[in-house]
Short mmCIF file of C-alpha atoms in Angstrom, two decimals:
data_model
loop_
_atom_site.label_atom_id
_atom_site.label_comp_id
_atom_site.label_asym_id
_atom_site.label_seq_id
_atom_site.Cartn_x
_atom_site.Cartn_y
_atom_site.Cartn_z
CA MET B 1 2.21 5.31 -39.09
CA ALA B 2 1.63 8.73 -37.40
CA ASP B 3 3.67 9.96 -34.41
CA LEU B 4 2.39 8.80 -30.83
CA LEU B 5 2.48 11.03 -27.62
CA HIS B 6 3.86 9.07 -25.06
CA SER B 7 1.64 9.53 -21.99
CA LEU B 8 4.59 9.61 -19.28
CA ARG B 9 7.28 11.68 -21.25
CA ARG B 10 4.68 13.80 -22.97
CA SER B 11 7.08 13.66 -26.31
CA GLN B 12 6.37 12.15 -29.72
CA SER B 13 7.39 8.69 -30.19
CA ASN B 14 7.29 7.12 -33.66
CA ASN B 15 6.43 3.31 -34.30
CA ARG B 16 6.06 2.23 -30.80
CA PHE B 17 3.93 -0.66 -31.62
CA GLY B 18 5.62 -1.90 -34.89
CA ASP B 19 9.00 -3.70 -34.86
CA ALA B 20 11.94 -1.77 -33.69
CA ASN B 21 13.94 0.06 -36.32
CA GLU B 22 17.08 -1.97 -37.25
CA GLY B 23 19.91 -0.48 -35.33
CA GLU B 24 18.11 1.35 -32.68
CA GLU B 25 18.07 0.38 -29.16
CA GLU B 26 14.39 -0.37 -27.44
CA GLU B 27 14.00 2.04 -24.67
CA GLU B 28 13.14 0.26 -21.50
CA ALA B 29 9.35 0.34 -20.42
CA VAL B 30 8.37 2.42 -17.33
CA ARG B 31 6.39 0.58 -14.80
CA VAL B 32 4.73 3.25 -12.47
CA LEU B 33 1.78 2.99 -10.22
CA PRO B 34 0.10 6.27 -10.32
CA LEU B 35 -0.46 7.76 -6.74
CA PRO B 36 -2.71 11.02 -5.55
CA ARG B 37 -1.37 14.40 -5.82
CA ASP B 38 0.05 13.79 -8.98
CA ARG B 39 2.78 11.75 -8.18
CA MET B 40 4.03 7.96 -9.05
CA LEU B 41 5.72 5.26 -7.78
CA LEU B 42 8.44 3.60 -9.94
CA PHE B 43 8.15 -0.17 -10.41
CA ASN B 44 11.24 -0.73 -12.72
CA GLN B 45 13.26 -2.25 -9.87
CA THR B 46 12.32 -3.91 -6.43
CA ILE B 47 10.24 -1.83 -4.19
CA ILE B 48 10.98 -2.15 -0.52
CA MET B 49 8.04 -1.49 1.98
CA GLY B 50 8.93 -0.44 5.45
CA ILE B 51 6.18 -1.56 7.84
CA LEU B 52 5.19 0.82 10.75
CA ASN B 53 2.79 -0.96 13.18
CA VAL B 54 1.39 1.48 15.68
CA THR B 55 -0.46 -0.98 17.61
CA PRO B 56 0.24 -1.90 21.23
CA ASP B 57 0.15 -5.47 20.42
CA SER B 58 2.57 -5.35 17.24
CA PHE B 59 3.99 -8.65 16.60
CA SER B 60 7.03 -7.34 14.76
CA ASP B 61 8.23 -4.63 17.26
CA GLY B 62 6.24 -5.24 20.37
CA GLY B 63 4.32 -2.01 20.10
CA LYS B 64 7.26 -0.07 20.12
CA TYR B 65 5.66 2.87 18.40
CA SER B 66 2.09 2.80 19.69
CA ASN B 67 2.68 5.47 22.46
CA SER B 68 3.91 8.33 20.42
CA THR B 69 3.31 9.80 17.30
CA GLU B 70 6.67 11.46 16.98
CA SER B 71 8.32 8.47 17.59
CA ALA B 72 6.38 6.52 15.13
CA ALA B 73 7.02 9.41 12.28
CA ALA B 74 10.85 9.38 13.40
CA GLN B 75 10.87 5.66 12.72
CA ALA B 76 8.99 5.86 9.44
CA LEU B 77 11.82 8.49 8.32
CA ARG B 78 14.59 6.14 9.40
CA LEU B 79 13.13 3.52 7.37
CA VAL B 80 13.07 5.97 4.36
CA LYS B 81 16.74 6.81 4.95
CA ASP B 82 17.44 3.12 5.39
CA GLY B 83 16.13 2.38 1.83
CA ALA B 84 12.12 2.09 2.30
CA ASP B 85 10.43 3.27 -0.80
CA ILE B 86 6.91 3.07 0.74
CA ILE B 87 5.74 3.41 4.33
CA ASP B 88 2.73 1.03 5.37
CA VAL B 89 1.09 2.06 8.25
CA GLY B 90 -1.17 -0.11 10.32
CA GLY B 91 -3.18 0.74 13.50
CA GLU B 92 -5.21 -2.83 13.78
CA SER B 93 -3.00 -6.02 14.70
CA THR B 94 -3.99 -8.65 12.01
CA ARG B 95 -1.61 -11.15 13.81
CA PRO B 96 -3.44 -14.63 14.31
CA GLY B 97 -5.84 -14.52 17.25
CA ALA B 98 -5.85 -10.80 17.29
CA GLU B 99 -9.38 -8.96 18.35
CA GLU B 100 -10.85 -6.37 16.11
CA THR B 101 -9.98 -2.74 16.82
CA ALA B 102 -12.76 -0.29 16.92
CA VAL B 103 -12.72 2.19 13.92
CA PRO B 104 -12.31 5.21 16.21
CA GLU B 105 -9.23 3.97 18.07
CA GLU B 106 -7.73 2.68 14.62
CA LEU B 107 -8.13 6.20 13.39
CA ALA B 108 -6.76 7.62 16.55
CA ARG B 109 -3.82 5.62 15.99
CA VAL B 110 -3.04 5.98 12.36
CA VAL B 111 -4.34 9.78 10.97
CA PRO B 112 -1.68 11.75 13.36
CA VAL B 113 0.99 9.37 12.15
CA ILE B 114 0.18 9.70 8.42
CA GLU B 115 -0.08 13.61 8.79
CA ARG B 116 3.33 13.91 10.64
CA ILE B 117 5.16 11.73 7.96
CA ARG B 118 3.47 13.60 5.42
CA ALA B 119 4.57 16.82 7.12
CA GLU B 120 8.05 15.64 6.72
CA SER B 121 8.44 13.51 3.58
CA ASP B 122 6.87 12.82 0.16
CA VAL B 123 7.62 9.24 0.48
CA PRO B 124 4.44 7.19 -0.66
CA ILE B 125 2.44 6.09 2.45
CA SER B 126 0.00 2.97 2.04
CA ILE B 127 -2.70 2.69 4.99
CA ASP B 128 -3.08 -0.99 6.41
CA THR B 129 -6.61 -1.37 7.03
CA ARG B 130 -9.87 -3.51 6.69
CA HIS B 131 -12.16 -0.52 7.30
CA SER B 132 -13.48 2.12 4.78
CA ALA B 133 -13.60 5.03 7.05
CA VAL B 134 -10.12 4.42 8.27
CA ALA B 135 -8.85 4.21 4.64
CA ARG B 136 -10.67 7.65 3.49
CA ALA B 137 -9.49 9.43 6.66
CA ALA B 138 -5.85 8.30 5.88
CA ILE B 139 -6.15 8.95 2.14
CA ASP B 140 -7.15 12.26 3.35
CA ALA B 141 -4.46 12.88 5.72
CA GLY B 142 -1.74 12.12 3.22
CA ALA B 143 -1.75 8.27 2.27
CA ASP B 144 -1.46 7.13 -1.04
CA VAL B 145 -2.48 3.53 -1.27
CA VAL B 146 -5.00 1.33 0.74
CA ASN B 147 -3.64 -2.16 1.69
CA ASP B 148 -6.22 -4.42 2.80
CA VAL B 149 -5.32 -7.89 4.25
CA SER B 150 -9.17 -8.75 3.76
CA GLY B 151 -9.14 -8.18 -0.12
CA GLY B 152 -12.22 -5.69 0.47
CA THR B 153 -14.34 -8.46 2.15
CA HIS B 154 -14.30 -7.47 5.59
CA ASP B 155 -15.90 -4.07 4.93
CA PRO B 156 -18.78 -3.87 2.25
CA ASP B 157 -17.88 -0.22 1.47
CA MET B 158 -14.19 -0.63 1.02
CA LEU B 159 -13.90 -1.28 -2.70
CA SER B 160 -16.57 1.51 -3.61
CA CYS B 161 -14.48 3.87 -1.10
CA VAL B 162 -11.15 2.80 -2.86
CA ALA B 163 -12.76 3.30 -6.42
CA GLU B 164 -14.42 6.47 -5.42
CA MET B 165 -11.02 7.99 -3.92
CA GLY B 166 -9.29 6.91 -7.08
CA VAL B 167 -6.43 5.29 -5.28
CA PRO B 168 -4.44 2.06 -5.70
CA MET B 169 -5.22 -0.81 -3.56
CA VAL B 170 -3.20 -3.76 -2.37
CA ILE B 171 -5.48 -6.81 -2.23
CA MET B 172 -4.46 -9.55 0.28
CA HIS B 173 -5.62 -12.96 0.83
CA MET B 174 -6.94 -14.16 4.17
CA ARG B 175 -9.45 -16.77 5.11
CA GLY B 176 -11.86 -15.66 7.90
CA ASN B 177 -10.56 -12.79 10.18
CA PRO B 178 -7.32 -12.28 12.52
CA LYS B 179 -9.19 -14.00 15.27
CA THR B 180 -10.16 -17.20 13.13
CA MET B 181 -7.46 -17.50 10.13
CA GLN B 182 -5.42 -20.09 11.86
CA SER B 183 -8.46 -22.50 12.32
CA LEU B 184 -9.04 -22.13 8.15
CA THR B 185 -5.83 -23.22 6.89
CA ASN B 186 -6.90 -26.24 5.05
CA TYR B 187 -7.28 -25.89 1.33
CA ASP B 188 -8.71 -28.49 -0.93
CA ASP B 189 -6.45 -30.07 -3.92
CA ASP B 190 -7.26 -27.73 -6.72
CA ARG B 191 -6.15 -24.71 -4.62
CA GLY B 192 -2.69 -25.86 -3.75
CA GLY B 193 -3.26 -27.47 -0.22
CA GLU B 194 -3.55 -30.69 0.80
CA GLY B 195 -3.73 -33.76 -1.45
#
């Protein structure tokens, strides 16, 4: 079998698809998520995501980081220092019963924070949004991943936006929207719900 060029190490590797040679230890696979700007997130261990909500009605921190770009960025850097491997920045509350945030307001909340984090750190950043315009602006500002709680169903342009930008996407599941999701909690038998 011809030598193969390993795509991550750029070195030659013999017989990668055949049986391991007797007496040789197999190398552990390297699991990666390619990111923009020629970087990657390694997945050979558990990845810790630090959550940074920059909304005034955040259920997790009571809006503590919604009034200051500096305090929000400082919190992100603390999360990294404490072990976070990726920071998820969100500017729209998706707690049950939340009203939709207008795109200009969401942009004003997240873009300066992402720019400030990126100025200080190369930590991977995900943008938690349901809006393609916010996703695009966040990636342009330095975010690396789109995290959409609607799974790309809220904004008809989201999936094409993410594909065009060539960035990874976390696809979540939600029935309805934050305002209505608590009233849509019954699933029929074949989806693991009531029986």
